[in-house]
Amino acid sequence: MHTAPPDPRDAHRTHETHQTHEGHGPGDGDGDGRPAPRAAVVVIGYDDAAHVADAVRSALAQGAAVGEVIAVDDCSTDGSGALLDRLAAGEPRLRVVRRDTNSGGCGTPRNTGIDAVTMPYVMFLDSDDVLPAGAARALLDAAEEERAEVAGGLCVRRELPSGREQPWQAGLYAARTVLESPSRLPRLVHDTLCVNKLYRTSFLREHGIRFPEGRFLYEDFVFTARVLAARPRLVLIPDRVYVWHVRRSAERLSLSLDRDGVGNWEARTTACAAAYDVLLGSGQRELARAARAKFLDHELRMYARELGLRDTRHQRAWWAHTRAHLAGYDDADWRRNPTAPGRLLGRVVLASPEPCDLPRLRELAARPARLLPPYAHAPDGTPVWSRGLPQVTLAPFLTRPLPVLPLALDAELRPRLRGTRLTVRLHELYGRVAEAGPLEVEAEWRRREDGRTAPRTRAAFAPPGADPWTAELPVEVAAAGAGTWDLWLTVRFKEGGERVVTAHARTGAGRLRRYVLPDPRHGVLLLQPYATHSGALALRVASGARGVMTVARNRLRRLLH
């Protein structure tokens, strides 16, 4: 995604290198019977000469659907502007707009692009991402067939350099859906991206829909809220229309990935609060409520998972800011789905003036959530968060269905010459686990790089009725091979139900140390059980002498630096 420089300036003057012209009207052609191009793609970039050409070429490669590509260079200093000029010299559809001063963010250059658009429809593209083939045509056809002001499609997050892909909000785009108004589908507020959509240009201009100006992080949150507040007719399609490149090892992280400072969290809460105000001010109360629920379920959980990695000063500042933000929530916000992990997490933060129970909150923020022991009671026997915070009640756990409760499992991997074993423990939760009757657990290891799975193993819990319920399973490490492997467990109950969960990694007593084992297939294996940021057990495997030496060299390099 687009990145910003460290020291933004305030001016917002622009200089356009090509004259603008009037766009085609609906149904106009190019004189030989073919339909006229109807869409514009606005590409924004700052100091991204390494990637911007690929982004622009992916927009131009959309074919006849795209009549113009507007590349807005946000006062780059790395030669991006000259590169764009060279591309434009041989491509009449490409127009370069060069800003005289840097805006410090993504909103201003996108607004500059909107002002320059002459086509009936517009899309947005960041300089380090790409549009897949046919994206513009798919969105354009859907918008025109359904007479929609907004057409959206599937975005995939592609991790680089591994190439691993993950769909973004896939449930919204599972099938073609037409909505007369956003209020018909409140979950739309979960897709805050502006780049996987095509907008009717006149719709944006008539309603004055623009991005926040200047250095405003998460500007697409507010833009998306403004779009939804204007009550457009929408069409959602299952086609893949955007590839979001995630480069976590980049020298300069994108704004959404650079979460080390408290300022990033403050910016995110500001954007979420602004989006809520926009929706509520437009009379879309249900969408506004959904936006607050999304903050608890997504933003709060994501940052809470990482809070234990920060220093004490960061934790205290984060906690104080979060409490101030959540103080604006009302009873209706907390009553909805009271056992949801994000709501419970938020109630704990509000109840405690100082950071507390961070390891336990990290587990609750995991996906799926885990509520680790101890399980405390108030003097009257009511389940509560802890003895120190008895005002945070867990009474709804007694009546809510088991599939929505944050069951806690922990796991320990024990590599041995005669076979690696996995020990899994399932903890009681106020009598609900015993009520369901756990029977067995099945373990599946999924390789993070490509999603490939190792052979599954299963075992019965023994002895029956114990707490915690314990099972021991074999692990086919050699069959798994090199890579990073995430553990997923399926717990089956006597009533016929089942839960798919992850397991908390047990620590201490050398449980997460490295193991080197001989292996007839690979010669040697290096095994490293470890806890992820959310506390789940995962496994790194290096195979063969070369793989082991590579790990050793990387480890030595980190120690020396």
mmCIF file of N, CA and C in Angstrom, residues 2-87:
data_model
loop_
_atom_site.group_PDB
_atom_site.id
_atom_site.type_symbol
_atom_site.label_atom_id
_atom_site.label_comp_id
_atom_site.label_asym_id
_atom_site.label_seq_id
_atom_site.Cartn_x
_atom_site.Cartn_y
_atom_site.Cartn_z
ATOM 1 N N HIS A 2 0.288 2.408 -0.337
ATOM 2 C CA HIS A 2 1.007 3.672 -0.448
ATOM 3 C C HIS A 2 1.644 4.036 0.873
ATOM 4 N N THR A 3 2.873 4.549 0.855
ATOM 5 C CA THR A 3 3.548 4.948 2.078
ATOM 6 C C THR A 3 3.776 6.436 2.085
ATOM 7 N N ALA A 4 4.032 6.982 3.264
ATOM 8 C CA ALA A 4 4.211 8.418 3.425
ATOM 9 C C ALA A 4 5.607 8.701 3.936
ATOM 10 N N PRO A 5 6.153 9.895 3.657
ATOM 11 C CA PRO A 5 7.479 10.265 4.135
ATOM 12 C C PRO A 5 7.432 10.621 5.611
ATOM 13 N N PRO A 6 8.581 10.645 6.281
ATOM 14 C CA PRO A 6 8.570 10.902 7.708
ATOM 15 C C PRO A 6 8.244 12.335 8.094
ATOM 16 N N ASP A 7 8.567 13.302 7.255
ATOM 17 C CA ASP A 7 8.349 14.702 7.597
ATOM 18 C C ASP A 7 7.475 15.380 6.548
ATOM 19 N N PRO A 8 6.148 15.202 6.587
ATOM 20 C CA PRO A 8 5.263 15.772 5.580
ATOM 21 C C PRO A 8 5.200 17.283 5.696
ATOM 22 N N ARG A 9 4.946 17.943 4.575
ATOM 23 C CA ARG A 9 4.728 19.386 4.552
ATOM 24 C C ARG A 9 3.262 19.677 4.344
ATOM 25 N N ASP A 10 2.877 20.930 4.513
ATOM 26 C CA ASP A 10 1.460 21.265 4.594
ATOM 27 C C ASP A 10 0.841 21.704 3.276
ATOM 28 N N ALA A 11 1.615 22.181 2.343
ATOM 29 C CA ALA A 11 1.015 22.728 1.127
ATOM 30 C C ALA A 11 0.443 21.625 0.262
ATOM 31 N N HIS A 12 -0.561 21.970 -0.565
ATOM 32 C CA HIS A 12 -1.247 20.964 -1.372
ATOM 33 C C HIS A 12 -1.414 21.453 -2.808
ATOM 34 N N ARG A 13 -0.380 22.088 -3.383
ATOM 35 C CA ARG A 13 -0.484 22.559 -4.749
ATOM 36 C C ARG A 13 -0.186 21.416 -5.701
ATOM 37 N N THR A 14 -0.776 21.438 -6.873
ATOM 38 C CA THR A 14 -0.524 20.393 -7.856
ATOM 39 C C THR A 14 -0.162 21.021 -9.187
ATOM 40 N N HIS A 15 0.518 20.209 -9.997
ATOM 41 C CA HIS A 15 0.821 20.610 -11.362
ATOM 42 C C HIS A 15 0.494 19.441 -12.264
ATOM 43 N N GLU A 16 -0.345 19.631 -13.266
ATOM 44 C CA GLU A 16 -0.755 18.562 -14.164
ATOM 45 C C GLU A 16 0.023 18.674 -15.459
ATOM 46 N N THR A 17 0.619 17.586 -15.889
ATOM 47 C CA THR A 17 1.477 17.632 -17.060
ATOM 48 C C THR A 17 0.706 17.465 -18.359
ATOM 49 N N HIS A 18 -0.575 17.095 -18.302
ATOM 50 C CA HIS A 18 -1.387 16.966 -19.501
ATOM 51 C C HIS A 18 -2.695 17.712 -19.305
ATOM 52 N N GLN A 19 -3.251 18.235 -20.342
ATOM 53 C CA GLN A 19 -4.536 18.906 -20.287
ATOM 54 C C GLN A 19 -5.641 17.888 -20.055
ATOM 55 N N THR A 20 -6.651 18.258 -19.258
ATOM 56 C CA THR A 20 -7.798 17.386 -19.084
ATOM 57 C C THR A 20 -8.753 17.579 -20.240
ATOM 58 N N HIS A 21 -9.712 16.606 -20.382
ATOM 59 C CA HIS A 21 -10.693 16.700 -21.439
ATOM 60 C C HIS A 21 -11.987 16.095 -20.938
ATOM 61 N N GLU A 22 -13.079 16.379 -21.595
ATOM 62 C CA GLU A 22 -14.373 15.880 -21.170
ATOM 63 C C GLU A 22 -14.483 14.386 -21.419
ATOM 64 N N GLY A 23 -15.142 13.672 -20.517
ATOM 65 C CA GLY A 23 -15.299 12.231 -20.654
ATOM 66 C C GLY A 23 -16.435 11.881 -21.579
ATOM 67 N N HIS A 24 -16.484 10.625 -21.954
ATOM 68 C CA HIS A 24 -17.554 10.108 -22.790
ATOM 69 C C HIS A 24 -18.829 9.988 -21.977
ATOM 70 N N GLY A 25 -19.953 10.185 -22.593
ATOM 71 C CA GLY A 25 -21.238 9.960 -21.942
ATOM 72 C C GLY A 25 -21.644 8.518 -22.089
ATOM 73 N N PRO A 26 -22.664 8.115 -21.331
ATOM 74 C CA PRO A 26 -23.119 6.721 -21.405
ATOM 75 C C PRO A 26 -23.520 6.340 -22.814
ATOM 76 N N GLY A 27 -23.026 5.199 -23.239
ATOM 77 C CA GLY A 27 -23.400 4.679 -24.545
ATOM 78 C C GLY A 27 -22.605 5.232 -25.696
ATOM 79 N N ASP A 28 -21.719 6.217 -25.454
ATOM 80 C CA ASP A 28 -20.916 6.766 -26.544
ATOM 81 C C ASP A 28 -19.954 5.717 -27.054
ATOM 82 N N GLY A 29 -19.569 5.832 -28.321
ATOM 83 C CA GLY A 29 -18.617 4.906 -28.911
ATOM 84 C C GLY A 29 -17.418 5.646 -29.443
ATOM 85 N N ASP A 30 -16.515 4.898 -30.054
ATOM 86 C CA ASP A 30 -15.306 5.510 -30.588
ATOM 87 C C ASP A 30 -15.377 5.689 -32.090
ATOM 88 N N GLY A 31 -16.562 5.526 -32.678
ATOM 89 C CA GLY A 31 -16.745 5.802 -34.102
ATOM 90 C C GLY A 31 -16.730 4.585 -34.968
ATOM 91 N N ASP A 32 -16.288 3.438 -34.463
ATOM 92 C CA ASP A 32 -16.254 2.239 -35.305
ATOM 93 C C ASP A 32 -17.131 1.133 -34.736
ATOM 94 N N GLY A 33 -18.088 1.522 -33.902
ATOM 95 C CA GLY A 33 -19.039 0.551 -33.382
ATOM 96 C C GLY A 33 -18.644 -0.079 -32.072
ATOM 97 N N ARG A 34 -17.415 0.097 -31.620
ATOM 98 C CA ARG A 34 -17.000 -0.476 -30.348
ATOM 99 C C ARG A 34 -17.395 0.455 -29.210
ATOM 100 N N PRO A 35 -17.748 -0.079 -28.029
ATOM 101 C CA PRO A 35 -18.097 0.791 -26.902
ATOM 102 C C PRO A 35 -16.891 1.602 -26.457
ATOM 103 N N ALA A 36 -17.139 2.833 -26.057
ATOM 104 C CA ALA A 36 -16.054 3.704 -25.616
ATOM 105 C C ALA A 36 -15.541 3.270 -24.251
ATOM 106 N N PRO A 37 -14.269 3.528 -23.952
ATOM 107 C CA PRO A 37 -13.758 3.265 -22.606
ATOM 108 C C PRO A 37 -14.564 4.048 -21.580
ATOM 109 N N ARG A 38 -14.768 3.470 -20.413
ATOM 110 C CA ARG A 38 -15.648 4.095 -19.437
ATOM 111 C C ARG A 38 -14.983 4.317 -18.076
ATOM 112 N N ALA A 39 -13.848 3.700 -17.801
ATOM 113 C CA ALA A 39 -13.261 3.751 -16.464
ATOM 114 C C ALA A 39 -11.907 4.443 -16.461
ATOM 115 N N ALA A 40 -11.624 5.126 -15.362
ATOM 116 C CA ALA A 40 -10.307 5.699 -15.093
ATOM 117 C C ALA A 40 -9.712 4.980 -13.889
ATOM 118 N N VAL A 41 -8.397 4.830 -13.892
ATOM 119 C CA VAL A 41 -7.679 4.271 -12.748
ATOM 120 C C VAL A 41 -6.730 5.336 -12.222
ATOM 121 N N VAL A 42 -6.897 5.700 -10.955
ATOM 122 C CA VAL A 42 -6.020 6.675 -10.306
ATOM 123 C C VAL A 42 -4.951 5.916 -9.536
ATOM 124 N N VAL A 43 -3.695 6.084 -9.949
ATOM 125 C CA VAL A 43 -2.562 5.433 -9.290
ATOM 126 C C VAL A 43 -1.812 6.487 -8.484
ATOM 127 N N ILE A 44 -1.649 6.266 -7.188
ATOM 128 C CA ILE A 44 -0.909 7.225 -6.368
ATOM 129 C C ILE A 44 0.401 6.602 -5.912
ATOM 130 N N GLY A 45 1.436 7.442 -5.755
ATOM 131 C CA GLY A 45 2.724 6.930 -5.317
ATOM 132 C C GLY A 45 3.623 8.010 -4.783
ATOM 133 N N TYR A 46 4.499 7.613 -3.896
ATOM 134 C CA TYR A 46 5.538 8.503 -3.362
ATOM 135 C C TYR A 46 6.818 7.697 -3.204
ATOM 136 N N ASP A 47 7.894 8.129 -3.877
ATOM 137 C CA ASP A 47 9.201 7.481 -3.773
ATOM 138 C C ASP A 47 9.103 5.961 -3.889
ATOM 139 N N ASP A 48 8.442 5.508 -4.935
ATOM 140 C CA ASP A 48 8.250 4.075 -5.122
ATOM 141 C C ASP A 48 8.618 3.675 -6.544
ATOM 142 N N ALA A 49 9.778 4.136 -6.983
ATOM 143 C CA ALA A 49 10.216 3.849 -8.344
ATOM 144 C C ALA A 49 10.372 2.357 -8.591
ATOM 145 N N ALA A 50 10.596 1.587 -7.542
ATOM 146 C CA ALA A 50 10.792 0.144 -7.707
ATOM 147 C C ALA A 50 9.512 -0.575 -8.115
ATOM 148 N N HIS A 51 8.339 0.027 -7.847
ATOM 149 C CA HIS A 51 7.094 -0.695 -8.068
ATOM 150 C C HIS A 51 6.068 0.038 -8.913
ATOM 151 N N VAL A 52 6.162 1.366 -8.995
ATOM 152 C CA VAL A 52 5.078 2.139 -9.598
ATOM 153 C C VAL A 52 4.848 1.773 -11.058
ATOM 154 N N ALA A 53 5.901 1.427 -11.783
ATOM 155 C CA ALA A 53 5.717 1.064 -13.188
ATOM 156 C C ALA A 53 4.873 -0.192 -13.329
ATOM 157 N N ASP A 54 5.074 -1.159 -12.436
ATOM 158 C CA ASP A 54 4.256 -2.379 -12.480
ATOM 159 C C ASP A 54 2.795 -2.068 -12.210
ATOM 160 N N ALA A 55 2.551 -1.174 -11.263
ATOM 161 C CA ALA A 55 1.168 -0.792 -10.957
ATOM 162 C C ALA A 55 0.516 -0.141 -12.167
ATOM 163 N N VAL A 56 1.202 0.810 -12.777
ATOM 164 C CA VAL A 56 0.653 1.510 -13.938
ATOM 165 C C VAL A 56 0.418 0.551 -15.099
ATOM 166 N N ARG A 57 1.377 -0.329 -15.334
ATOM 167 C CA ARG A 57 1.204 -1.286 -16.440
ATOM 168 C C ARG A 57 0.017 -2.209 -16.192
ATOM 169 N N SER A 58 -0.206 -2.594 -14.931
ATOM 170 C CA SER A 58 -1.355 -3.455 -14.650
ATOM 171 C C SER A 58 -2.667 -2.728 -14.911
ATOM 172 N N ALA A 59 -2.676 -1.408 -14.717
ATOM 173 C CA ALA A 59 -3.874 -0.618 -15.019
ATOM 174 C C ALA A 59 -4.068 -0.484 -16.526
ATOM 175 N N LEU A 60 -2.986 -0.214 -17.251
ATOM 176 C CA LEU A 60 -3.080 -0.093 -18.703
ATOM 177 C C LEU A 60 -3.454 -1.422 -19.347
ATOM 178 N N ALA A 61 -3.057 -2.522 -18.720
ATOM 179 C CA ALA A 61 -3.339 -3.845 -19.271
ATOM 180 C C ALA A 61 -4.797 -4.255 -19.104
ATOM 181 N N GLN A 62 -5.603 -3.413 -18.481
ATOM 182 C CA GLN A 62 -7.023 -3.724 -18.329
ATOM 183 C C GLN A 62 -7.767 -3.663 -19.658
ATOM 184 N N GLY A 63 -7.126 -3.107 -20.673
ATOM 185 C CA GLY A 63 -7.733 -3.113 -22.005
ATOM 186 C C GLY A 63 -8.709 -1.982 -22.228
ATOM 187 N N ALA A 64 -9.691 -2.241 -23.101
ATOM 188 C CA ALA A 64 -10.579 -1.181 -23.569
ATOM 189 C C ALA A 64 -11.477 -0.623 -22.482
ATOM 190 N N ALA A 65 -11.645 -1.331 -21.363
ATOM 191 C CA ALA A 65 -12.501 -0.809 -20.293
ATOM 192 C C ALA A 65 -11.933 0.459 -19.681
ATOM 193 N N VAL A 66 -10.612 0.597 -19.697
ATOM 194 C CA VAL A 66 -9.947 1.732 -19.064
ATOM 195 C C VAL A 66 -9.565 2.761 -20.126
ATOM 196 N N GLY A 67 -10.154 3.952 -20.010
ATOM 197 C CA GLY A 67 -9.866 5.015 -20.964
ATOM 198 C C GLY A 67 -8.731 5.906 -20.550
ATOM 199 N N GLU A 68 -8.434 5.950 -19.247
ATOM 200 C CA GLU A 68 -7.324 6.781 -18.787
ATOM 201 C C GLU A 68 -6.771 6.234 -17.477
ATOM 202 N N VAL A 69 -5.460 6.341 -17.361
ATOM 203 C CA VAL A 69 -4.766 6.025 -16.121
ATOM 204 C C VAL A 69 -4.120 7.320 -15.661
ATOM 205 N N ILE A 70 -4.505 7.779 -14.493
ATOM 206 C CA ILE A 70 -3.995 9.037 -13.950
ATOM 207 C C ILE A 70 -3.009 8.700 -12.845
ATOM 208 N N ALA A 71 -1.733 8.933 -13.087
ATOM 209 C CA ALA A 71 -0.688 8.646 -12.116
ATOM 210 C C ALA A 71 -0.365 9.920 -11.355
ATOM 211 N N VAL A 72 -0.664 9.938 -10.068
ATOM 212 C CA VAL A 72 -0.413 11.109 -9.233
ATOM 213 C C VAL A 72 0.866 10.862 -8.445
ATOM 214 N N ASP A 73 1.904 11.621 -8.790
ATOM 215 C CA ASP A 73 3.187 11.507 -8.098
ATOM 216 C C ASP A 73 3.217 12.538 -6.976
ATOM 217 N N ASP A 74 3.304 12.067 -5.736
ATOM 218 C CA ASP A 74 3.189 12.943 -4.562
ATOM 219 C C ASP A 74 4.535 13.552 -4.189
ATOM 220 N N CYS A 75 5.122 14.236 -5.180
ATOM 221 C CA CYS A 75 6.396 14.943 -4.992
ATOM 222 C C CYS A 75 7.522 13.981 -4.624
ATOM 223 N N SER A 76 7.692 12.939 -5.430
ATOM 224 C CA SER A 76 8.746 11.960 -5.184
ATOM 225 C C SER A 76 10.121 12.560 -5.411
ATOM 226 N N THR A 77 11.114 11.975 -4.748
ATOM 227 C CA THR A 77 12.499 12.426 -4.899
ATOM 228 C C THR A 77 13.412 11.327 -5.419
ATOM 229 N N ASP A 78 12.815 10.190 -5.819
ATOM 230 C CA ASP A 78 13.635 9.032 -6.206
ATOM 231 C C ASP A 78 13.584 8.753 -7.708
ATOM 232 N N GLY A 79 13.103 9.715 -8.492
ATOM 233 C CA GLY A 79 13.033 9.508 -9.934
ATOM 234 C C GLY A 79 11.728 8.917 -10.405
ATOM 235 N N SER A 80 10.743 8.748 -9.512
ATOM 236 C CA SER A 80 9.453 8.186 -9.912
ATOM 237 C C SER A 80 8.781 9.034 -10.981
ATOM 238 N N GLY A 81 8.871 10.358 -10.825
ATOM 239 C CA GLY A 81 8.224 11.252 -11.776
ATOM 240 C C GLY A 81 8.770 11.092 -13.179
ATOM 241 N N ALA A 82 10.082 11.036 -13.300
ATOM 242 C CA ALA A 82 10.700 10.869 -14.617
ATOM 243 C C ALA A 82 10.330 9.514 -15.218
ATOM 244 N N LEU A 83 10.271 8.487 -14.392
ATOM 245 C CA LEU A 83 9.875 7.161 -14.868
ATOM 246 C C LEU A 83 8.457 7.196 -15.426
ATOM 247 N N LEU A 84 7.550 7.858 -14.717
ATOM 248 C CA LEU A 84 6.172 7.963 -15.190
ATOM 249 C C LEU A 84 6.090 8.750 -16.487
ATOM 250 N N ASP A 85 6.889 9.800 -16.589
ATOM 251 C CA ASP A 85 6.888 10.593 -17.832
ATOM 252 C C ASP A 85 7.322 9.742 -19.024
ATOM 253 N N ARG A 86 8.315 8.875 -18.808
ATOM 254 C CA ARG A 86 8.763 8.011 -19.904
ATOM 255 C C ARG A 86 7.661 7.036 -20.310
ATOM 256 N N LEU A 87 6.944 6.513 -19.340
ATOM 257 C CA LEU A 87 5.839 5.619 -19.658
ATOM 258 C C LEU A 87 4.743 6.358 -20.408
#
